[in-house]
PDB file of C-alpha atoms in Angstrom:
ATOM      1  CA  UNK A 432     -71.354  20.812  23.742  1.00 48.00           C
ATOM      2  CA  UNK A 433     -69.875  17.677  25.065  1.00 53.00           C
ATOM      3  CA  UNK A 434     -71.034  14.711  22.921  1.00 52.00           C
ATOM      4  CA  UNK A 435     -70.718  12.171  25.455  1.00 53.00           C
ATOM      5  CA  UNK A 436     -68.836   9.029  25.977  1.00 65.00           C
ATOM      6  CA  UNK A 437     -68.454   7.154  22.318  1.00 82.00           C
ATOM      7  CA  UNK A 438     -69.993   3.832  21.788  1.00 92.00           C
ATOM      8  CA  UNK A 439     -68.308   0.240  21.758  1.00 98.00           C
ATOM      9  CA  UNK A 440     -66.310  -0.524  18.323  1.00 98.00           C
ATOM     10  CA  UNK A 441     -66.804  -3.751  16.352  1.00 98.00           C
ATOM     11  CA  UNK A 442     -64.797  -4.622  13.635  1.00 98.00           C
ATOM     12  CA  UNK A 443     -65.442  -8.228  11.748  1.00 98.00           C
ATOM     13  CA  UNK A 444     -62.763  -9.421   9.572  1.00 98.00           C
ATOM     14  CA  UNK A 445     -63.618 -12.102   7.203  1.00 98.00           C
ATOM     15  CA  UNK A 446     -60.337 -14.093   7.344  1.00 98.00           C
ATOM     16  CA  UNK A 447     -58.456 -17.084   8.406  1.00 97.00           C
ATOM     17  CA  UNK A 448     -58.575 -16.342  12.099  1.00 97.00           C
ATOM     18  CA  UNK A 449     -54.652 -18.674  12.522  1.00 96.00           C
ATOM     19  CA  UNK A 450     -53.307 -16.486   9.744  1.00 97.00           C
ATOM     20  CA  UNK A 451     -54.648 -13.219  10.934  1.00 97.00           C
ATOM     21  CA  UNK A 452     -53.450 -14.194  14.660  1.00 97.00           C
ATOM     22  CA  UNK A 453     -49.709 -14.638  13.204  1.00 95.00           C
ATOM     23  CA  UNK A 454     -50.316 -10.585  11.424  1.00 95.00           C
ATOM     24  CA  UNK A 455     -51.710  -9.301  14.513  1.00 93.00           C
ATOM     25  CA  UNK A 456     -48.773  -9.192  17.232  1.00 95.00           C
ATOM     26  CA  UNK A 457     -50.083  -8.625  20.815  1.00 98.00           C
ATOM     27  CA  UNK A 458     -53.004  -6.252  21.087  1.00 98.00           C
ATOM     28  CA  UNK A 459     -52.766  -4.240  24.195  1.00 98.00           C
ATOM     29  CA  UNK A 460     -55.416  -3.553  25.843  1.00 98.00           C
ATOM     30  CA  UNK A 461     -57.147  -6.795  24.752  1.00 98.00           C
ATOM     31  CA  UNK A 462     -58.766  -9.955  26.492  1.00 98.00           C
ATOM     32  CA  UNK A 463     -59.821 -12.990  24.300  1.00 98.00           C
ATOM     33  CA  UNK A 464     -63.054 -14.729  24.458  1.00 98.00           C
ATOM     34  CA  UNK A 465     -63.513 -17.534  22.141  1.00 98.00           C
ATOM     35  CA  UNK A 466     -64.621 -20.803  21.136  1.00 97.00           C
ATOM     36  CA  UNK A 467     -62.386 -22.948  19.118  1.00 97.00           C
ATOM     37  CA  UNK A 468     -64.319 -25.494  16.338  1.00 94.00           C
ATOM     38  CA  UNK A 469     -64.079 -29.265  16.360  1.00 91.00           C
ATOM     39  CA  UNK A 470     -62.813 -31.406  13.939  1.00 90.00           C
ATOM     40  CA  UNK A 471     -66.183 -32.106  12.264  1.00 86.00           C
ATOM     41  CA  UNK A 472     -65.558 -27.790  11.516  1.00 89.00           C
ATOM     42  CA  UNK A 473     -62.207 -27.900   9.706  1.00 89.00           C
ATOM     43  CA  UNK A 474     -62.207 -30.803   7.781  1.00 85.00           C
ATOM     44  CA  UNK A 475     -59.014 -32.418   8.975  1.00 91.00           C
ATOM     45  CA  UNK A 476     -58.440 -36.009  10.069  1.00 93.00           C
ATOM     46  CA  UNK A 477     -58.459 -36.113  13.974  1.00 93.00           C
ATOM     47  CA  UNK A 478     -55.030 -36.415  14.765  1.00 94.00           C
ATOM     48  CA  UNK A 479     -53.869 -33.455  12.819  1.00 96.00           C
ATOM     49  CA  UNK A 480     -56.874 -31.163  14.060  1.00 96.00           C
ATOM     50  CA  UNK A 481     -55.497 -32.185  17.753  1.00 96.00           C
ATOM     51  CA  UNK A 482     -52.293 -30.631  16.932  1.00 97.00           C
ATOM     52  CA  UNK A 483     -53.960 -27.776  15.085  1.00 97.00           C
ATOM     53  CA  UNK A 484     -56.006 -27.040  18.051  1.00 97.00           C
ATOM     54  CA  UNK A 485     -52.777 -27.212  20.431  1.00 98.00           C
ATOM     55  CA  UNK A 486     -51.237 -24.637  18.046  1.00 97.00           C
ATOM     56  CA  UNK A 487     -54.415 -22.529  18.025  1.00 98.00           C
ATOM     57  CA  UNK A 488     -54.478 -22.011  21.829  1.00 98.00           C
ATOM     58  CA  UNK A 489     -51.276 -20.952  21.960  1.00 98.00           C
ATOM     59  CA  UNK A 490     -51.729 -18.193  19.165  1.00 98.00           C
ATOM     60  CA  UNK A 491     -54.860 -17.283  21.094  1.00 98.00           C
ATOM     61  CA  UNK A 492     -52.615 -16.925  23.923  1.00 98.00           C
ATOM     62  CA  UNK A 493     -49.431 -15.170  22.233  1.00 98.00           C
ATOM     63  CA  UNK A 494     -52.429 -12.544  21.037  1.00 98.00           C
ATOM     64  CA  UNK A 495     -52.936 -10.626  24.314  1.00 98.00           C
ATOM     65  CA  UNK A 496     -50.744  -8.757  26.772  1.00 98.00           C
ATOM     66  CA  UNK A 497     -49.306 -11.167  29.608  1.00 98.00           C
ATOM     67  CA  UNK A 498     -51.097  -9.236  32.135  1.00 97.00           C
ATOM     68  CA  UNK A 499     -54.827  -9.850  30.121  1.00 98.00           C
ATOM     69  CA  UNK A 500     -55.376 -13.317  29.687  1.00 98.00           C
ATOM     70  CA  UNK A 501     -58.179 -15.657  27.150  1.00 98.00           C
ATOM     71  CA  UNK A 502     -61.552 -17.516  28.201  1.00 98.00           C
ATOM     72  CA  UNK A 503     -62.147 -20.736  26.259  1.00 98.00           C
ATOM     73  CA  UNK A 504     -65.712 -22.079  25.649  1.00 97.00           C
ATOM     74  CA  UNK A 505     -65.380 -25.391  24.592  1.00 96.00           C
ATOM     75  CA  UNK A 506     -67.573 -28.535  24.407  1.00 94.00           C
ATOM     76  CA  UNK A 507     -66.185 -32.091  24.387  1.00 94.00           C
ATOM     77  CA  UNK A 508     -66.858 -34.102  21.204  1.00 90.00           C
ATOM     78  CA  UNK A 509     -67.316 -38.132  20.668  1.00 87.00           C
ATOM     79  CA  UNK A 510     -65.253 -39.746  17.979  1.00 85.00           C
ATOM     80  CA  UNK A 511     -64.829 -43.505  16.958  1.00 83.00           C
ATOM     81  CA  UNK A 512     -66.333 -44.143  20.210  1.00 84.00           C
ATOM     82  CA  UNK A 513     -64.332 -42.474  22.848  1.00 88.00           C
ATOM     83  CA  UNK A 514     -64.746 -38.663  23.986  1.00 90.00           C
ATOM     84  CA  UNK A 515     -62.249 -36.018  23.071  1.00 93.00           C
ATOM     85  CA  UNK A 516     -61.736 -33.811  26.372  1.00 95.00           C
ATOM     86  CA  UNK A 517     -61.259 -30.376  24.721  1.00 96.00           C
ATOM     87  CA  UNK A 518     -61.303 -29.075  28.369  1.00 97.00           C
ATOM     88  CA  UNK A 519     -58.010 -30.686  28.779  1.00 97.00           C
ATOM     89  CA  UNK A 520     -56.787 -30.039  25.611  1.00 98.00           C
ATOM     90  CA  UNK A 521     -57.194 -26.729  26.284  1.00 98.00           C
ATOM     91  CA  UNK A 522     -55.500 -26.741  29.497  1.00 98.00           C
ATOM     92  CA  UNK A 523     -52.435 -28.613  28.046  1.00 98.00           C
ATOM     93  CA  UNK A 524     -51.606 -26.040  25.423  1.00 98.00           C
ATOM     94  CA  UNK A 525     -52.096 -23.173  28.327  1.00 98.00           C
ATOM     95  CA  UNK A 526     -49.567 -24.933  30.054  1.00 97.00           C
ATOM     96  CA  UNK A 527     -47.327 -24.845  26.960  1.00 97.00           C
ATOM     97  CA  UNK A 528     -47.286 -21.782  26.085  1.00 97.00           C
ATOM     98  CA  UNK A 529     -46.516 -20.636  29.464  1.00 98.00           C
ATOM     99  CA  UNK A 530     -50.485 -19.789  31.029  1.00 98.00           C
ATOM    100  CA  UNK A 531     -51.613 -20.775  34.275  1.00 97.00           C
ATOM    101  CA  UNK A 532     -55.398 -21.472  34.992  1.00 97.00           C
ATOM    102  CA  UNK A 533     -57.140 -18.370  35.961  1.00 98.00           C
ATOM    103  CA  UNK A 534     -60.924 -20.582  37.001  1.00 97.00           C
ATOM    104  CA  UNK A 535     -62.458 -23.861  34.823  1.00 98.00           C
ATOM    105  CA  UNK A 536     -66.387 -23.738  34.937  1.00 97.00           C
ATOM    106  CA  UNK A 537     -68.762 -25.781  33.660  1.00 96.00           C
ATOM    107  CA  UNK A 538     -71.611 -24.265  31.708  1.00 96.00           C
ATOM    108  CA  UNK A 539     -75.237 -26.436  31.677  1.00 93.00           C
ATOM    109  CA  UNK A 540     -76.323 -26.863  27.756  1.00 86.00           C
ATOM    110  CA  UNK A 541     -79.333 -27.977  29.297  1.00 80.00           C
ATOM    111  CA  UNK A 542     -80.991 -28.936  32.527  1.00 83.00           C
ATOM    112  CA  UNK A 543     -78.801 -31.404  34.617  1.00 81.00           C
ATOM    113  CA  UNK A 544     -79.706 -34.587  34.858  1.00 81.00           C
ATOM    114  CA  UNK A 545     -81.100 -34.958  31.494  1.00 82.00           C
ATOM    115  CA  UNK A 546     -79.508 -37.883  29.251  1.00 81.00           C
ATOM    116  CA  UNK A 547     -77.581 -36.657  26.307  1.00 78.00           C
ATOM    117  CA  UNK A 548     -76.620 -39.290  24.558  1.00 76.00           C
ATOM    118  CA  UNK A 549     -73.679 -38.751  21.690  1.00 72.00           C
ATOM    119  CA  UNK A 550     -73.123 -35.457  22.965  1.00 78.00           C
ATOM    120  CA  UNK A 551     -72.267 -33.570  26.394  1.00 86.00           C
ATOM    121  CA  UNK A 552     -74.554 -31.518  28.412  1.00 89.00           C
ATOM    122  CA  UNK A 553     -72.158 -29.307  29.315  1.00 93.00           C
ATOM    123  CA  UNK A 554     -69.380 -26.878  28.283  1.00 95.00           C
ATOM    124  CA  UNK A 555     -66.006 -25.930  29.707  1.00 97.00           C
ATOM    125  CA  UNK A 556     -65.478 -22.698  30.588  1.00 98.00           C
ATOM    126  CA  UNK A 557     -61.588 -21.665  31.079  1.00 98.00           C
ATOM    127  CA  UNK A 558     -59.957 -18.589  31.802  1.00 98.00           C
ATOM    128  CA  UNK A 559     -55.852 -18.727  32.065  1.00 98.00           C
ATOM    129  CA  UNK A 560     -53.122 -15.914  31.799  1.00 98.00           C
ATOM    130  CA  UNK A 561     -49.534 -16.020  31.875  1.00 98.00           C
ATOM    131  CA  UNK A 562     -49.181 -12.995  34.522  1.00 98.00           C
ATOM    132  CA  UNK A 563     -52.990 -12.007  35.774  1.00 97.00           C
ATOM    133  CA  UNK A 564     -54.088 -13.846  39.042  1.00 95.00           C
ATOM    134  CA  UNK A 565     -57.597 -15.076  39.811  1.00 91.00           C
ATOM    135  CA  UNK A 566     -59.469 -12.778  42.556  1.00 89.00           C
ATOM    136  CA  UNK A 567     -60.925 -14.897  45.604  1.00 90.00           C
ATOM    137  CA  UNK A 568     -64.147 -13.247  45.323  1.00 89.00           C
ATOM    138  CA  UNK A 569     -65.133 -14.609  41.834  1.00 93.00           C
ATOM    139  CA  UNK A 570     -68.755 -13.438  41.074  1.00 92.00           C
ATOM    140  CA  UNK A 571     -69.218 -16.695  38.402  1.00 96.00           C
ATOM    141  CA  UNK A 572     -70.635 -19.900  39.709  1.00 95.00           C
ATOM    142  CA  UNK A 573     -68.875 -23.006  39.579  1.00 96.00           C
ATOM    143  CA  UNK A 574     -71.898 -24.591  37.567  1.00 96.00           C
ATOM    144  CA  UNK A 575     -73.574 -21.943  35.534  1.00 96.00           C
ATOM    145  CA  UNK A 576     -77.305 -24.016  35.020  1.00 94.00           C
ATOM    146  CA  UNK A 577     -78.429 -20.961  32.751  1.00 93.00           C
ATOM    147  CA  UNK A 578     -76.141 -19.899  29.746  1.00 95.00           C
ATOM    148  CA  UNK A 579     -79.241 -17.886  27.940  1.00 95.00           C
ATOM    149  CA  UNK A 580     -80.377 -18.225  24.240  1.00 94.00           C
ATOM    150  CA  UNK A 581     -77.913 -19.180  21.663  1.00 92.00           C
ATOM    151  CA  UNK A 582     -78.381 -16.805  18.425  1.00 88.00           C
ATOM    152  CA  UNK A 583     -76.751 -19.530  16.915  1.00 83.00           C
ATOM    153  CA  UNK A 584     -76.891 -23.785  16.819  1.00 79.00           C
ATOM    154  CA  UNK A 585     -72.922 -23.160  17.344  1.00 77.00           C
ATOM    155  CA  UNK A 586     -73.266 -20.407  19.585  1.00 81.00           C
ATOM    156  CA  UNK A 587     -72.668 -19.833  23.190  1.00 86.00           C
ATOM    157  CA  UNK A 588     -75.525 -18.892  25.109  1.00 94.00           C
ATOM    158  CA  UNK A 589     -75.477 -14.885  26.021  1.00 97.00           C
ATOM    159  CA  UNK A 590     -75.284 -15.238  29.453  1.00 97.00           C
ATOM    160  CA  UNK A 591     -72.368 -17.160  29.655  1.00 97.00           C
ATOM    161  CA  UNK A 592     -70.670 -14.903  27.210  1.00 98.00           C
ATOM    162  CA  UNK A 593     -71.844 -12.120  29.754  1.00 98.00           C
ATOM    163  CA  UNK A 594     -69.780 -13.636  32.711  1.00 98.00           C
ATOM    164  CA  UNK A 595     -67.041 -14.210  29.961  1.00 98.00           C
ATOM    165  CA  UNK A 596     -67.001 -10.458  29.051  1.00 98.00           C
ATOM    166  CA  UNK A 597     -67.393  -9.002  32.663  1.00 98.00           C
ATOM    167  CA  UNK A 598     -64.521 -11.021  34.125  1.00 98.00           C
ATOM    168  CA  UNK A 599     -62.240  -9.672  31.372  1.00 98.00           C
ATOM    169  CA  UNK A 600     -63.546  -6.510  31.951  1.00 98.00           C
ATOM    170  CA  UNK A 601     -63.298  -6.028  35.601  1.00 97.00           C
ATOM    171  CA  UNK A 602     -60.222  -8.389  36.038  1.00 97.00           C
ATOM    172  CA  UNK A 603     -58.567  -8.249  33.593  1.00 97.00           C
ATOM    173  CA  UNK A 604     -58.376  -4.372  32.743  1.00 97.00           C
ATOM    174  CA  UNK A 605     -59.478  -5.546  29.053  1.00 98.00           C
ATOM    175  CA  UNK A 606     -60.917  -2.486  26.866  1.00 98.00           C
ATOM    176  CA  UNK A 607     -61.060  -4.654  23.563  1.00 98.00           C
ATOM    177  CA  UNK A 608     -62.359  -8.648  23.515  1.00 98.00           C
ATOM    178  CA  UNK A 609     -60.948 -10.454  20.802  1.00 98.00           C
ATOM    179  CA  UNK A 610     -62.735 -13.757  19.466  1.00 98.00           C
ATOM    180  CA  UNK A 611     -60.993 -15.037  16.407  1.00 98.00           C
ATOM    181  CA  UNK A 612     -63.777 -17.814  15.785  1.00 97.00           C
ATOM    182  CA  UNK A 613     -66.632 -15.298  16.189  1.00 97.00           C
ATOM    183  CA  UNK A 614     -69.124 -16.968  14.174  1.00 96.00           C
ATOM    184  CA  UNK A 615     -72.348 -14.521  14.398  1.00 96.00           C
ATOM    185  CA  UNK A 616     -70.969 -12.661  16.882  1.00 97.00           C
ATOM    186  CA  UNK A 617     -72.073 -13.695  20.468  1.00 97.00           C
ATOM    187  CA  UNK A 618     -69.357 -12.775  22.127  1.00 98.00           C
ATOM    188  CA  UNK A 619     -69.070  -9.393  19.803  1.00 98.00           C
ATOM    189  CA  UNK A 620     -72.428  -8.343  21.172  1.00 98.00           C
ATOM    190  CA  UNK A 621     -71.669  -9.269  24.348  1.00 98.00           C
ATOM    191  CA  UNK A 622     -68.749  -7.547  24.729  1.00 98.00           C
ATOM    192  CA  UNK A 623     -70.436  -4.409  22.927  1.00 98.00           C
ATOM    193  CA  UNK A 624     -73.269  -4.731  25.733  1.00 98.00           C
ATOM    194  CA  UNK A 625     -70.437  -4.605  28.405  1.00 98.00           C
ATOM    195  CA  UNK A 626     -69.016  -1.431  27.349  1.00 98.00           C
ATOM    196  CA  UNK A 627     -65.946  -2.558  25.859  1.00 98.00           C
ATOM    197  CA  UNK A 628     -64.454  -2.666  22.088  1.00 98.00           C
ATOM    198  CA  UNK A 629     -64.715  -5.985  19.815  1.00 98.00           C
ATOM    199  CA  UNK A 630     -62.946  -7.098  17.493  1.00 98.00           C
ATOM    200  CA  UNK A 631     -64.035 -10.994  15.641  1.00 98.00           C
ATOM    201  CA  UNK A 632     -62.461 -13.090  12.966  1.00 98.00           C
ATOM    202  CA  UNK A 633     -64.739 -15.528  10.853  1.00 97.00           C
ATOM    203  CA  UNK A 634     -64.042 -17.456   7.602  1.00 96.00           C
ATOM    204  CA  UNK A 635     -67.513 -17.751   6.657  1.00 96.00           C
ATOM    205  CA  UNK A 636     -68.866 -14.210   4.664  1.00 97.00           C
ATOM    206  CA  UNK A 637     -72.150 -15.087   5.705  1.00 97.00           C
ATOM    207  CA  UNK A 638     -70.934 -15.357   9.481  1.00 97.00           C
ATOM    208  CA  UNK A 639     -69.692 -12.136   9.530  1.00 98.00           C
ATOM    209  CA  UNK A 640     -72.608 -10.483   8.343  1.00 98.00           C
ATOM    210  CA  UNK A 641     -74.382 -11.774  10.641  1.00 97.00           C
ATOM    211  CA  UNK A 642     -72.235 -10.986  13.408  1.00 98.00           C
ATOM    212  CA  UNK A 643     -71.703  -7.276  12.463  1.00 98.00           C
ATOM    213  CA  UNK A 644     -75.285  -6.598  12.795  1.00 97.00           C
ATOM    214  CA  UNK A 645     -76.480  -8.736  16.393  1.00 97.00           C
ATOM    215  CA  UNK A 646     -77.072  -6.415  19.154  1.00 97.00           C
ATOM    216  CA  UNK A 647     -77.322  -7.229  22.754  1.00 97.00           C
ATOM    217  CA  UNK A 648     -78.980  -5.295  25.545  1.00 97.00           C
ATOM    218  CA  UNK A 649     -77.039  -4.947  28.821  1.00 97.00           C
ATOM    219  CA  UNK A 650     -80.139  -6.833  30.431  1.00 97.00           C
ATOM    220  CA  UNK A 651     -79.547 -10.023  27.774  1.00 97.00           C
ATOM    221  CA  UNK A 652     -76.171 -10.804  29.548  1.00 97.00           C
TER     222      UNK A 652
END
């Protein structure tokens, strides 16, 4: 009797995700999707978590075949009075370790037009690849107005991780999404929800708890 197809893997491992990146090697068959912290998340004075973020990128990047590529969530951040454009900081390392920009987005945190004050209303969305090529036909809007519940104050909203998910999937050829700052597992689920293998890295214990155990409907993303 034929069992039928087998369900999505998920593996959690509670680790330091720069230290299990170096371990790993490149994981074919694998896309990334992740969101990198902020300074206020590591501890370290700014200029060093700048460079530590530049570095992270790239081992993001050296992670996944050339032909597969990474999506970057990131929000910009206010320090000592000036902003900190992770967007660009993002797209600096890409360009460093040899990626090209695959689509930048812009993901609503809330509805536009609202003040914000000390924080942005928005987050970058970045896709980049050292070999893959953007389609013309891109089915992700330039300004995505509704990213969906957050499970998590941290947490990218589960419709934006959808569009993250699907364009690895159908682009990029990805069977497996990687996110080696999983927190509770957004993108996990997500990915799970698409069909497709996960595999998250966390420091926290009680992260990864969590995000072994959120599930996602195919109608959530």
């Amino acid at each position: 009797m034929d069992a039928g197809p087998a369900s999505p893997r998920r593996e959690v491992h509670c680790a330091d995700a720069l230290t299990w990146l170096a371990g790993c090697g490149v994981l074919a068959g694998t896309a990334a999707v992740t969101s990198l912290p902020d300074v206020s998340e590591v501890s370290l004075p700014l200029a060093t978590w700048r460079t530590w973020f530049l570095g992270a990128v790239g081992r993001v990047i050296d992670a996944v075949p050339p032909t597969s590529g990474a999506v970057f969530f990131q929000s910009d951040i206010k320090r000592d009075g000036a902003w900190v454009d992770k967007g660009a900081l993002v797209l600096r390392a890409a360009e460093d370790a040899g990626a090209r920009i695959l689509f930048h987005k812009i993901i609503c945190r809330g509805p536009p037009g609202r003040l914000t004050p000390g924080r942005p209303g928005y987050t970058h969305l970045i896709a980049v690849s050292r070999a893959a090529s953007c389609p013309n036909e891109l089915p992700i809007p330039d300004v995505i107005t509704d990213p969906g519940p957050a499970p998590w104050v941290r947490a990218m909203g589960v419709r934006a991780a959808g569009h993250a998910v699907r364009f690895v999937r159908d682009h990029l050829g990805a069977r497996t999404v990687l996110d080696p700052f999983c927190g509770v597992g957004t993108v996990l689920a997500a990915a799970n929800a698409a069909g497709l293998d996960a595999v998250g890295v966390d420091l926290s214990r009680k992260r990864c708890e969590r995000a072994r155990e959120l599930v996602l409907r195919p109608d959530e993303i």
